[in-house]
mmCIF file of C-alpha atoms and ligand atoms in Angstrom:
data_model
loop_
_atom_site.group_PDB
_atom_site.id
_atom_site.type_symbol
_atom_site.label_atom_id
_atom_site.label_comp_id
_atom_site.label_asym_id
_atom_site.label_seq_id
_atom_site.Cartn_x
_atom_site.Cartn_y
_atom_site.Cartn_z
ATOM 1 C CA MET A 1 15.930 110.309 -192.041
ATOM 2 C CA THR A 2 18.937 109.725 -189.824
ATOM 3 C CA ARG A 3 18.909 109.986 -186.045
ATOM 4 C CA LYS A 4 21.281 112.940 -186.273
ATOM 5 C CA ALA A 5 18.941 114.781 -188.633
ATOM 6 C CA ARG A 6 16.015 114.348 -186.279
ATOM 7 C CA LEU A 7 17.793 115.866 -183.321
ATOM 8 C CA SER A 8 18.306 119.561 -182.782
ATOM 9 C CA LYS A 9 21.799 120.818 -181.949
ATOM 10 C CA LYS A 10 20.751 121.227 -178.319
ATOM 11 C CA GLU A 11 19.514 117.662 -178.208
ATOM 12 C CA ARG A 12 22.721 116.426 -179.796
ATOM 13 C CA MET A 13 24.776 118.367 -177.293
ATOM 14 C CA SER A 14 22.745 116.828 -174.514
ATOM 15 C CA ARG A 15 23.465 113.344 -175.899
ATOM 16 C CA VAL A 16 27.156 114.145 -176.247
ATOM 17 C CA LEU A 17 27.388 115.371 -172.664
ATOM 18 C CA GLN A 18 25.486 112.306 -171.470
ATOM 19 C CA TYR A 19 28.152 110.180 -173.158
ATOM 20 C CA LEU A 20 31.172 112.173 -171.989
ATOM 21 C CA GLY A 21 29.993 112.795 -168.420
ATOM 22 C CA PRO A 22 30.286 109.239 -167.120
ATOM 23 C CA ARG A 23 33.578 108.788 -168.949
ATOM 24 C CA PHE A 24 35.304 111.717 -167.307
ATOM 25 C CA GLY A 25 33.190 112.447 -164.238
ATOM 26 C CA VAL A 26 33.781 115.566 -162.181
ATOM 27 C CA VAL A 27 37.018 117.037 -163.440
ATOM 28 C CA GLU A 28 38.940 120.201 -162.893
ATOM 29 C CA THR A 29 41.944 121.675 -164.546
ATOM 30 C CA GLU A 30 45.041 119.501 -164.553
ATOM 31 C CA LEU A 31 47.054 122.596 -163.638
ATOM 32 C CA GLN A 32 48.244 122.641 -160.038
ATOM 33 C CA TYR A 33 47.454 125.717 -157.957
ATOM 34 C CA GLU A 34 46.264 126.785 -154.521
ATOM 35 C CA THR A 35 44.876 130.284 -155.049
ATOM 36 C CA PRO A 36 43.150 132.235 -157.839
ATOM 37 C CA PHE A 37 46.404 134.109 -158.422
ATOM 38 C CA GLN A 38 48.364 130.889 -158.829
ATOM 39 C CA LEU A 39 45.710 129.543 -161.217
ATOM 40 C CA LEU A 40 45.980 132.747 -163.241
ATOM 41 C CA VAL A 41 49.763 132.408 -163.409
ATOM 42 C CA ALA A 42 49.607 128.715 -164.322
ATOM 43 C CA THR A 43 47.027 129.388 -167.024
ATOM 44 C CA VAL A 44 49.131 132.162 -168.534
ATOM 45 C CA LEU A 45 52.074 129.754 -168.587
ATOM 46 C CA SER A 46 49.965 127.024 -170.217
ATOM 47 C CA ALA A 47 49.460 128.933 -173.468
ATOM 48 C CA GLN A 48 51.074 126.881 -176.251
ATOM 49 C CA CYS A 49 52.453 124.560 -173.569
ATOM 50 C CA THR A 50 51.349 121.349 -171.858
ATOM 51 C CA ASP A 51 49.864 121.310 -168.368
ATOM 52 C CA LYS A 52 52.470 118.719 -167.422
ATOM 53 C CA ARG A 53 55.304 121.069 -168.337
ATOM 54 C CA VAL A 54 53.682 123.950 -166.464
ATOM 55 C CA ASN A 55 53.210 121.770 -163.378
ATOM 56 C CA SER A 56 56.910 120.965 -163.453
ATOM 57 C CA VAL A 57 57.914 124.626 -163.022
ATOM 58 C CA THR A 58 55.204 126.154 -160.841
ATOM 59 C CA PRO A 59 56.175 124.574 -157.471
ATOM 60 C CA ALA A 60 59.503 126.435 -157.438
ATOM 61 C CA LEU A 61 57.962 129.569 -158.944
ATOM 62 C CA PHE A 62 55.172 129.657 -156.351
ATOM 63 C CA SER A 63 57.621 128.923 -153.551
ATOM 64 C CA ALA A 64 59.605 132.011 -154.525
ATOM 65 C CA TYR A 65 56.607 134.168 -155.477
ATOM 66 C CA PRO A 66 53.438 132.765 -153.893
ATOM 67 C CA ASP A 67 51.149 135.738 -154.515
ATOM 68 C CA ALA A 68 50.772 138.963 -156.450
ATOM 69 C CA ARG A 69 52.490 140.991 -153.762
ATOM 70 C CA ALA A 70 55.624 138.848 -153.948
ATOM 71 C CA MET A 71 55.652 138.497 -157.741
ATOM 72 C CA ALA A 72 55.141 142.232 -158.199
ATOM 73 C CA THR A 73 58.582 142.743 -156.682
ATOM 74 C CA ALA A 74 60.141 140.485 -159.323
ATOM 75 C CA SER A 75 61.463 141.660 -162.644
ATOM 76 C CA GLU A 76 61.178 139.778 -165.911
ATOM 77 C CA GLU A 77 64.794 138.688 -165.381
ATOM 78 C CA ASP A 78 63.986 137.408 -161.884
ATOM 79 C CA ILE A 79 61.088 135.274 -163.113
ATOM 80 C CA PHE A 80 62.682 133.942 -166.284
ATOM 81 C CA PRO A 81 64.908 131.250 -164.693
ATOM 82 C CA TYR A 82 61.901 129.630 -163.051
ATOM 83 C CA ILE A 83 59.951 129.290 -166.293
ATOM 84 C CA SER A 84 62.709 128.940 -168.875
ATOM 85 C CA SER A 85 61.531 125.456 -169.894
ATOM 86 C CA VAL A 86 57.991 126.500 -170.861
ATOM 87 C CA SER A 87 57.175 127.902 -174.288
ATOM 88 C CA TYR A 88 57.788 131.613 -174.897
ATOM 89 C CA PRO A 89 59.490 132.165 -171.526
ATOM 90 C CA ASN A 90 60.639 135.715 -172.271
ATOM 91 C CA SER A 91 57.215 137.128 -173.011
ATOM 92 C CA LYS A 92 55.557 135.080 -170.261
ATOM 93 C CA ALA A 93 58.093 136.300 -167.671
ATOM 94 C CA ARG A 94 57.395 139.868 -168.750
ATOM 95 C CA HIS A 95 53.633 139.338 -168.574
ATOM 96 C CA LEU A 96 53.796 137.770 -165.101
ATOM 97 C CA SER A 97 55.833 140.651 -163.755
ATOM 98 C CA LEU A 98 53.529 143.251 -165.286
ATOM 99 C CA LEU A 99 50.243 141.583 -164.418
ATOM 100 C CA SER A 100 51.328 141.124 -160.796
ATOM 101 C CA ARG A 101 52.095 144.817 -160.527
ATOM 102 C CA MET A 102 48.781 145.740 -162.091
ATOM 103 C CA ILE A 103 46.917 143.447 -159.678
ATOM 104 C CA MET A 104 48.696 145.149 -156.769
ATOM 105 C CA GLU A 105 48.199 148.677 -158.046
ATOM 106 C CA GLU A 106 44.635 148.428 -159.327
ATOM 107 C CA TYR A 107 43.039 145.516 -157.461
ATOM 108 C CA ASP A 108 44.725 145.610 -154.053
ATOM 109 C CA GLY A 109 46.420 142.293 -154.671
ATOM 110 C CA ASN A 110 43.248 140.392 -155.595
ATOM 111 C CA VAL A 111 42.620 138.750 -158.955
ATOM 112 C CA PRO A 112 39.742 140.636 -160.598
ATOM 113 C CA GLN A 113 36.579 138.677 -161.240
ATOM 114 C CA THR A 114 35.166 139.933 -164.518
ATOM 115 C CA LEU A 115 36.060 139.134 -168.098
ATOM 116 C CA GLU A 116 36.638 142.793 -168.879
ATOM 117 C CA THR A 117 39.051 143.386 -166.012
ATOM 118 C CA LEU A 118 40.908 140.105 -166.389
ATOM 119 C CA THR A 119 41.552 140.665 -170.088
ATOM 120 C CA ARG A 120 43.136 144.032 -169.290
ATOM 121 C CA LEU A 121 45.978 142.190 -167.579
ATOM 122 C CA PRO A 122 49.112 141.650 -169.678
ATOM 123 C CA GLY A 123 49.187 138.199 -171.244
ATOM 124 C CA VAL A 124 45.579 137.398 -170.337
ATOM 125 C CA GLY A 125 43.296 136.664 -173.256
ATOM 126 C CA ARG A 126 39.694 135.595 -173.316
ATOM 127 C CA LYS A 127 40.480 131.889 -172.929
ATOM 128 C CA THR A 128 42.708 132.426 -169.884
ATOM 129 C CA ALA A 129 40.159 134.775 -168.332
ATOM 130 C CA ASN A 130 37.350 132.262 -168.829
ATOM 131 C CA VAL A 131 39.396 129.501 -167.195
ATOM 132 C CA VAL A 132 40.020 131.679 -164.138
ATOM 133 C CA LEU A 133 36.395 132.808 -163.929
ATOM 134 C CA ALA A 134 35.055 129.264 -164.206
ATOM 135 C CA VAL A 135 37.589 127.358 -162.128
ATOM 136 C CA ALA A 136 38.647 129.856 -159.466
ATOM 137 C CA PHE A 137 35.381 131.769 -159.079
ATOM 138 C CA GLY A 138 32.711 129.299 -160.171
ATOM 139 C CA GLN A 139 31.261 131.614 -162.785
ATOM 140 C CA VAL A 140 29.498 130.453 -165.943
ATOM 141 C CA ALA A 141 32.295 130.902 -168.455
ATOM 142 C CA LEU A 142 33.366 128.654 -171.311
ATOM 143 C CA ALA A 143 37.010 128.655 -172.291
ATOM 144 C CA VAL A 144 37.573 127.523 -175.874
ATOM 145 C CA ASP A 145 41.025 126.088 -176.363
ATOM 146 C CA THR A 146 42.327 124.204 -179.380
ATOM 147 C CA HIS A 147 40.694 120.934 -178.257
ATOM 148 C CA VAL A 148 37.249 122.394 -177.588
ATOM 149 C CA PHE A 149 37.466 124.306 -180.874
ATOM 150 C CA ARG A 150 38.285 121.150 -182.860
ATOM 151 C CA VAL A 151 35.686 118.934 -181.199
ATOM 152 C CA ALA A 152 32.964 121.551 -181.609
ATOM 153 C CA HIS A 153 33.602 121.602 -185.346
ATOM 154 C CA ARG A 154 33.936 117.853 -185.804
ATOM 155 C CA LEU A 155 30.692 117.218 -183.954
ATOM 156 C CA GLY A 156 28.904 119.793 -186.074
ATOM 157 C CA PHE A 157 27.954 122.091 -183.223
ATOM 158 C CA VAL A 158 29.288 125.165 -184.970
ATOM 159 C CA PRO A 159 29.285 126.235 -188.616
ATOM 160 C CA ALA A 160 32.487 126.351 -190.627
ATOM 161 C CA SER A 161 32.203 130.134 -190.439
ATOM 162 C CA ALA A 162 32.856 129.934 -186.670
ATOM 163 C CA ASN A 163 36.543 130.346 -187.331
ATOM 164 C CA THR A 164 37.625 131.953 -184.059
ATOM 165 C CA PRO A 165 37.500 130.687 -180.466
ATOM 166 C CA TYR A 166 35.169 133.574 -179.631
ATOM 167 C CA LYS A 167 32.640 132.553 -182.303
ATOM 168 C CA VAL A 168 32.794 128.950 -181.110
ATOM 169 C CA GLU A 169 32.323 130.078 -177.511
ATOM 170 C CA LEU A 170 29.196 132.042 -178.422
ATOM 171 C CA ALA A 171 27.766 129.155 -180.431
ATOM 172 C CA LEU A 172 28.419 126.577 -177.718
ATOM 173 C CA ARG A 173 26.931 128.773 -175.025
ATOM 174 C CA GLN A 174 23.657 128.643 -176.971
ATOM 175 C CA LEU A 175 23.657 124.857 -176.720
ATOM 176 C CA ILE A 176 24.888 124.137 -173.189
ATOM 177 C CA PRO A 177 22.746 124.890 -170.119
ATOM 178 C CA ASP A 178 24.490 127.177 -167.638
ATOM 179 C CA LYS A 179 24.586 124.441 -165.014
ATOM 180 C CA ASP A 180 26.581 122.202 -167.358
ATOM 181 C CA VAL A 181 29.051 124.720 -168.782
ATOM 182 C CA ALA A 182 31.889 124.089 -166.333
ATOM 183 C CA HIS A 183 31.829 120.321 -166.782
ATOM 184 C CA ALA A 184 31.176 120.526 -170.526
ATOM 185 C CA HIS A 185 34.341 122.556 -171.015
ATOM 186 C CA PHE A 186 36.506 119.874 -169.455
ATOM 187 C CA TRP A 187 34.646 116.961 -171.044
ATOM 188 C CA LEU A 188 34.973 118.388 -174.560
ATOM 189 C CA LEU A 189 38.597 119.307 -173.858
ATOM 190 C CA LEU A 190 39.499 115.835 -172.598
ATOM 191 C CA HIS A 191 37.675 114.159 -175.490
ATOM 192 C CA GLY A 192 39.792 116.273 -177.820
ATOM 193 C CA ARG A 193 43.006 115.668 -175.924
ATOM 194 C CA TYR A 194 42.721 111.895 -175.659
ATOM 195 C CA THR A 195 40.322 110.627 -178.365
ATOM 196 C CA CYS A 196 39.460 113.264 -180.954
ATOM 197 C CA THR A 197 43.063 114.260 -181.373
ATOM 198 C CA SER A 198 44.180 116.690 -184.014
ATOM 199 C CA GLN A 199 46.129 114.097 -185.962
ATOM 200 C CA ARG A 200 44.873 110.513 -186.247
ATOM 201 C CA PRO A 201 41.789 110.773 -184.031
ATOM 202 C CA LYS A 202 40.785 107.467 -182.468
ATOM 203 C CA CYS A 203 37.500 107.256 -184.321
ATOM 204 C CA THR A 204 37.075 103.517 -183.909
ATOM 205 C CA ASP A 205 37.102 104.004 -180.118
ATOM 206 C CA CYS A 206 34.787 107.004 -180.201
ATOM 207 C CA GLY A 207 31.239 106.677 -178.986
ATOM 208 C CA LEU A 208 30.217 109.900 -180.714
ATOM 209 C CA ARG A 209 30.566 108.708 -184.300
ATOM 210 C CA GLU A 210 26.861 109.026 -185.012
ATOM 211 C CA PHE A 211 27.058 112.767 -184.344
ATOM 212 C CA CYS A 212 30.342 113.388 -186.112
ATOM 213 C CA VAL A 213 30.695 115.419 -189.258
ATOM 214 C CA GLY A 214 34.488 115.503 -189.025
ATOM 215 C CA PRO A 215 36.447 114.772 -192.171
ATOM 216 C CA LEU A 216 38.076 111.755 -190.552
ATOM 217 C CA ALA A 217 34.961 110.465 -188.891
ATOM 218 C CA VAL A 218 33.944 106.863 -188.976
ATOM 219 C CA LYS A 219 30.207 106.988 -189.336
ATOM 220 C CA ALA A 220 28.020 104.886 -187.112
ATOM 221 C CA LYS A 221 26.463 101.888 -188.764
HETATM 222 S S1 SF4 B 1 34.400 110.038 -184.701
HETATM 223 FE FE1 SF4 B 1 36.571 110.678 -184.762
HETATM 224 S S2 SF4 B 1 36.583 112.787 -185.563
HETATM 225 FE FE2 SF4 B 1 34.486 112.299 -184.886
HETATM 226 S S3 SF4 B 1 34.340 113.033 -182.751
HETATM 227 FE FE3 SF4 B 1 34.923 110.864 -182.666
HETATM 228 S S4 SF4 B 1 37.186 110.848 -182.616
HETATM 229 FE FE4 SF4 B 1 36.524 112.892 -183.310
#
Protein backbone atom coordinates (compact mmCIF):
# COMPACT_ATOMS: atom_id res chain seq x y z
CA MET A 1 0.00 0.00 0.00
CA THR A 2 1.42 3.37 -0.96
CA ARG A 3 1.78 6.31 1.40
CA LYS A 4 -0.75 8.24 -0.67
CA ALA A 5 -3.31 5.44 -0.35
CA ARG A 6 -2.97 5.39 3.42
CA LEU A 7 -3.67 9.07 3.83
CA SER A 8 -7.10 10.64 3.67
CA LYS A 9 -7.62 13.66 1.43
CA LYS A 10 -7.59 15.90 4.49
CA GLU A 11 -4.30 14.43 5.61
CA ARG A 12 -2.84 14.86 2.14
CA MET A 13 -3.99 18.45 2.05
CA SER A 14 -2.36 19.01 5.40
CA ARG A 15 0.92 17.59 4.05
CA VAL A 16 0.67 19.72 0.93
CA LEU A 17 0.11 22.88 2.94
CA GLN A 18 2.98 21.95 5.25
CA TYR A 19 5.20 21.78 2.16
CA LEU A 20 3.94 24.94 0.47
CA GLY A 21 3.73 27.11 3.60
CA PRO A 22 7.45 27.47 4.26
CA ARG A 23 8.12 27.94 0.56
CA PHE A 24 5.81 30.91 0.16
CA GLY A 25 5.27 32.16 3.70
CA VAL A 26 2.67 34.80 4.44
CA VAL A 27 1.55 36.12 1.09
CA GLU A 28 -1.13 38.41 -0.15
CA THR A 29 -2.36 39.29 -3.56
CA GLU A 30 0.25 40.65 -5.94
CA LEU A 31 -2.29 43.26 -7.02
CA GLN A 32 -1.55 46.75 -5.72
CA TYR A 33 -4.32 48.57 -3.88
CA GLU A 34 -4.99 50.73 -0.84
CA THR A 35 -8.70 50.29 -0.16
CA PRO A 36 -11.34 47.57 -0.59
CA PHE A 37 -12.74 49.50 -3.54
CA GLN A 38 -9.36 49.63 -5.25
CA LEU A 39 -8.87 45.90 -4.63
CA LEU A 40 -12.27 45.25 -6.17
CA VAL A 41 -11.37 47.31 -9.23
CA ALA A 42 -7.95 45.67 -9.59
CA THR A 43 -9.46 42.21 -9.26
CA VAL A 44 -12.08 42.95 -11.91
CA LEU A 45 -9.27 44.13 -14.19
CA SER A 46 -7.22 40.99 -13.49
CA ALA A 47 -9.70 38.63 -15.16
CA GLN A 48 -7.90 37.00 -18.11
CA CYS A 49 -4.98 39.35 -17.47
CA THR A 50 -1.75 39.26 -15.46
CA ASP A 51 -1.37 41.03 -12.13
CA LYS A 52 1.73 42.73 -13.52
CA ARG A 53 -0.26 44.27 -16.37
CA VAL A 54 -3.01 45.39 -14.00
CA ASN A 55 -0.46 46.97 -11.66
CA SER A 56 0.91 48.95 -14.59
CA VAL A 57 -2.43 50.72 -15.19
CA THR A 58 -3.99 51.12 -11.75
CA PRO A 59 -1.74 53.92 -10.38
CA ALA A 60 -3.01 56.37 -13.01
CA LEU A 61 -6.56 55.01 -12.81
CA PHE A 62 -6.66 55.34 -9.02
CA SER A 63 -5.09 58.79 -9.18
CA ALA A 64 -7.94 59.94 -11.41
CA TYR A 65 -10.68 57.90 -9.70
CA PRO A 66 -9.55 56.89 -6.21
CA ASP A 67 -12.92 55.72 -4.87
CA ALA A 68 -16.44 54.75 -5.85
CA ARG A 69 -17.69 58.30 -5.57
CA ALA A 70 -15.13 59.55 -8.09
CA MET A 71 -15.42 56.58 -10.46
CA ALA A 72 -19.21 56.78 -10.43
CA THR A 73 -18.90 60.13 -12.20
CA ALA A 74 -16.89 58.52 -15.01
CA SER A 75 -18.37 57.04 -18.13
CA GLU A 76 -17.13 53.94 -19.90
CA GLU A 77 -15.40 56.27 -22.38
CA ASP A 78 -13.71 58.17 -19.54
CA ILE A 79 -12.30 55.00 -17.98
CA PHE A 80 -11.27 53.22 -21.17
CA PRO A 81 -8.03 55.16 -21.86
CA TYR A 82 -6.66 54.24 -18.45
CA ILE A 83 -7.18 50.51 -18.93
CA SER A 84 -6.82 50.11 -22.69
CA SER A 85 -3.79 47.82 -22.31
CA VAL A 86 -5.53 45.19 -20.17
CA SER A 87 -7.59 42.40 -21.69
CA TYR A 88 -11.21 43.15 -22.63
CA PRO A 89 -10.92 46.88 -21.89
CA ASN A 90 -14.31 47.81 -23.33
CA SER A 91 -16.35 45.51 -21.14
CA LYS A 92 -14.17 46.15 -18.09
CA ALA A 93 -14.53 49.94 -18.49
CA ARG A 94 -18.29 49.51 -18.70
CA HIS A 95 -18.35 47.26 -15.63
CA LEU A 96 -16.22 49.66 -13.56
CA SER A 97 -18.48 52.58 -14.39
CA LEU A 98 -21.63 50.62 -13.60
CA LEU A 99 -20.39 48.93 -10.45
CA SER A 100 -19.17 52.25 -9.04
CA ARG A 101 -22.59 53.76 -9.56
CA MET A 102 -24.28 50.78 -7.95
CA ILE A 103 -21.95 50.98 -4.94
CA MET A 104 -22.84 54.67 -4.57
CA GLU A 105 -26.56 54.20 -5.05
CA GLU A 106 -27.10 51.02 -3.05
CA TYR A 107 -24.22 50.83 -0.57
CA ASP A 108 -23.48 54.47 0.22
CA GLY A 109 -20.08 54.26 -1.41
CA ASN A 110 -18.89 51.21 0.54
CA VAL A 111 -17.95 47.88 -1.02
CA PRO A 112 -20.51 45.33 0.17
CA GLN A 113 -19.22 42.49 2.30
CA THR A 114 -21.21 39.41 1.34
CA LEU A 115 -20.88 37.03 -1.57
CA GLU A 116 -24.48 37.61 -2.59
CA THR A 117 -24.19 41.39 -2.71
CA LEU A 118 -20.77 41.47 -4.32
CA THR A 119 -21.82 39.15 -7.14
CA ARG A 120 -24.71 41.48 -7.96
CA LEU A 121 -22.18 44.08 -9.08
CA PRO A 122 -21.50 44.23 -12.83
CA GLY A 123 -18.39 42.29 -13.78
CA VAL A 124 -18.04 40.63 -10.37
CA GLY A 125 -18.17 36.86 -10.38
CA ARG A 126 -17.72 34.40 -7.57
CA LYS A 127 -13.92 34.32 -7.86
CA THR A 128 -13.58 38.12 -7.73
CA ALA A 129 -16.02 38.31 -4.82
CA ASN A 130 -14.11 35.67 -2.87
CA VAL A 131 -10.82 37.52 -3.39
CA VAL A 132 -12.34 40.73 -2.03
CA LEU A 133 -13.98 38.97 0.91
CA ALA A 134 -10.79 37.15 1.87
CA VAL A 135 -8.19 39.82 1.22
CA ALA A 136 -10.01 43.07 1.99
CA PHE A 137 -12.33 41.84 4.74
CA GLY A 138 -10.53 38.84 6.21
CA GLN A 139 -13.45 36.49 5.67
CA VAL A 140 -13.12 32.75 5.12
CA ALA A 141 -13.53 32.61 1.35
CA LEU A 142 -11.64 30.55 -1.21
CA ALA A 143 -11.22 31.99 -4.67
CA VAL A 144 -10.62 29.32 -7.31
CA ASP A 145 -8.75 30.69 -10.29
CA THR A 146 -7.21 28.73 -13.14
CA HIS A 147 -4.10 27.86 -11.08
CA VAL A 148 -5.96 26.64 -8.00
CA PHE A 149 -8.33 24.69 -10.26
CA ARG A 150 -5.46 22.94 -12.06
CA VAL A 151 -3.44 22.15 -8.94
CA ALA A 152 -6.49 20.80 -7.12
CA HIS A 153 -7.06 18.33 -9.95
CA ARG A 154 -3.43 17.32 -10.41
CA LEU A 155 -3.03 16.64 -6.70
CA GLY A 156 -6.17 14.53 -6.68
CA PHE A 157 -8.09 16.67 -4.21
CA VAL A 158 -11.15 16.84 -6.42
CA PRO A 159 -12.80 14.29 -8.70
CA ALA A 160 -12.73 14.70 -12.46
CA SER A 161 -16.43 15.54 -12.21
CA ALA A 162 -15.50 18.77 -10.38
CA ASN A 163 -15.43 20.57 -13.69
CA THR A 164 -16.28 24.10 -12.54
CA PRO A 165 -14.47 26.48 -10.18
CA TYR A 166 -17.51 26.38 -7.90
CA LYS A 167 -17.37 22.59 -7.56
CA VAL A 168 -13.64 22.77 -6.85
CA GLU A 169 -14.22 25.50 -4.28
CA LEU A 170 -16.78 23.37 -2.44
CA ALA A 171 -14.53 20.31 -2.50
CA LEU A 172 -11.47 22.19 -1.26
CA ARG A 173 -13.40 23.87 1.52
CA GLN A 174 -14.12 20.38 2.88
CA LEU A 175 -10.39 19.71 3.13
CA ILE A 176 -8.91 22.99 4.37
CA PRO A 177 -9.48 24.22 7.94
CA ASP A 178 -11.02 27.69 8.06
CA LYS A 179 -7.90 29.14 9.68
CA ASP A 180 -5.79 28.03 6.71
CA VAL A 181 -8.08 29.00 3.83
CA ALA A 182 -6.61 32.43 3.15
CA HIS A 183 -3.03 31.19 3.00
CA ALA A 184 -3.95 27.98 1.19
CA HIS A 185 -5.50 29.97 -1.65
CA PHE A 186 -2.29 31.85 -2.31
CA TRP A 187 -0.01 28.85 -1.77
CA LEU A 188 -1.93 26.68 -4.25
CA LEU A 189 -2.13 29.60 -6.67
CA LEU A 190 1.60 30.32 -6.51
CA HIS A 191 2.46 26.62 -6.84
CA GLY A 192 0.36 26.59 -10.00
CA ARG A 193 1.78 29.84 -11.32
CA TYR A 194 5.45 29.01 -10.85
CA THR A 195 5.85 25.20 -10.62
CA CYS A 196 2.72 23.30 -11.61
CA THR A 197 2.26 25.37 -14.72
CA SER A 198 -0.37 24.58 -17.29
CA GLN A 199 2.15 23.66 -19.97
CA ARG A 200 5.39 21.87 -19.08
CA PRO A 201 5.01 21.78 -15.29
CA LYS A 202 8.32 21.61 -13.46
CA CYS A 203 7.70 18.17 -12.03
CA THR A 204 11.34 17.38 -11.35
CA ASP A 205 11.49 20.41 -9.03
CA CYS A 206 8.19 19.64 -7.34
CA GLY A 207 8.14 18.37 -3.80
CA LEU A 208 4.55 17.17 -4.14
CA ARG A 209 5.18 14.36 -6.62
CA GLU A 210 4.16 11.66 -4.17
CA PHE A 211 0.66 13.14 -3.99
CA CYS A 212 0.29 13.90 -7.68
CA VAL A 213 -2.15 12.17 -9.96
CA GLY A 214 -1.59 14.65 -12.78
CA PRO A 215 -1.08 13.25 -16.26
CA LEU A 216 2.38 14.77 -16.46
CA ALA A 217 3.41 13.88 -12.95
CA VAL A 218 6.74 12.38 -12.13
CA LYS A 219 5.96 9.89 -9.43
CA ALA A 220 8.03 9.80 -6.28
CA LYS A 221 10.42 6.91 -6.02
S1 LIG B 1 4.43 16.66 -9.90
FE1 LIG B 1 4.14 18.06 -11.66
S2 LIG B 1 1.96 17.94 -12.21
FE2 LIG B 1 2.21 17.08 -10.14
S3 LIG B 1 1.83 18.80 -8.71
FE3 LIG B 1 4.05 18.72 -9.07
S4 LIG B 1 4.43 20.11 -10.81
FE4 LIG B 1 2.22 19.65 -10.77
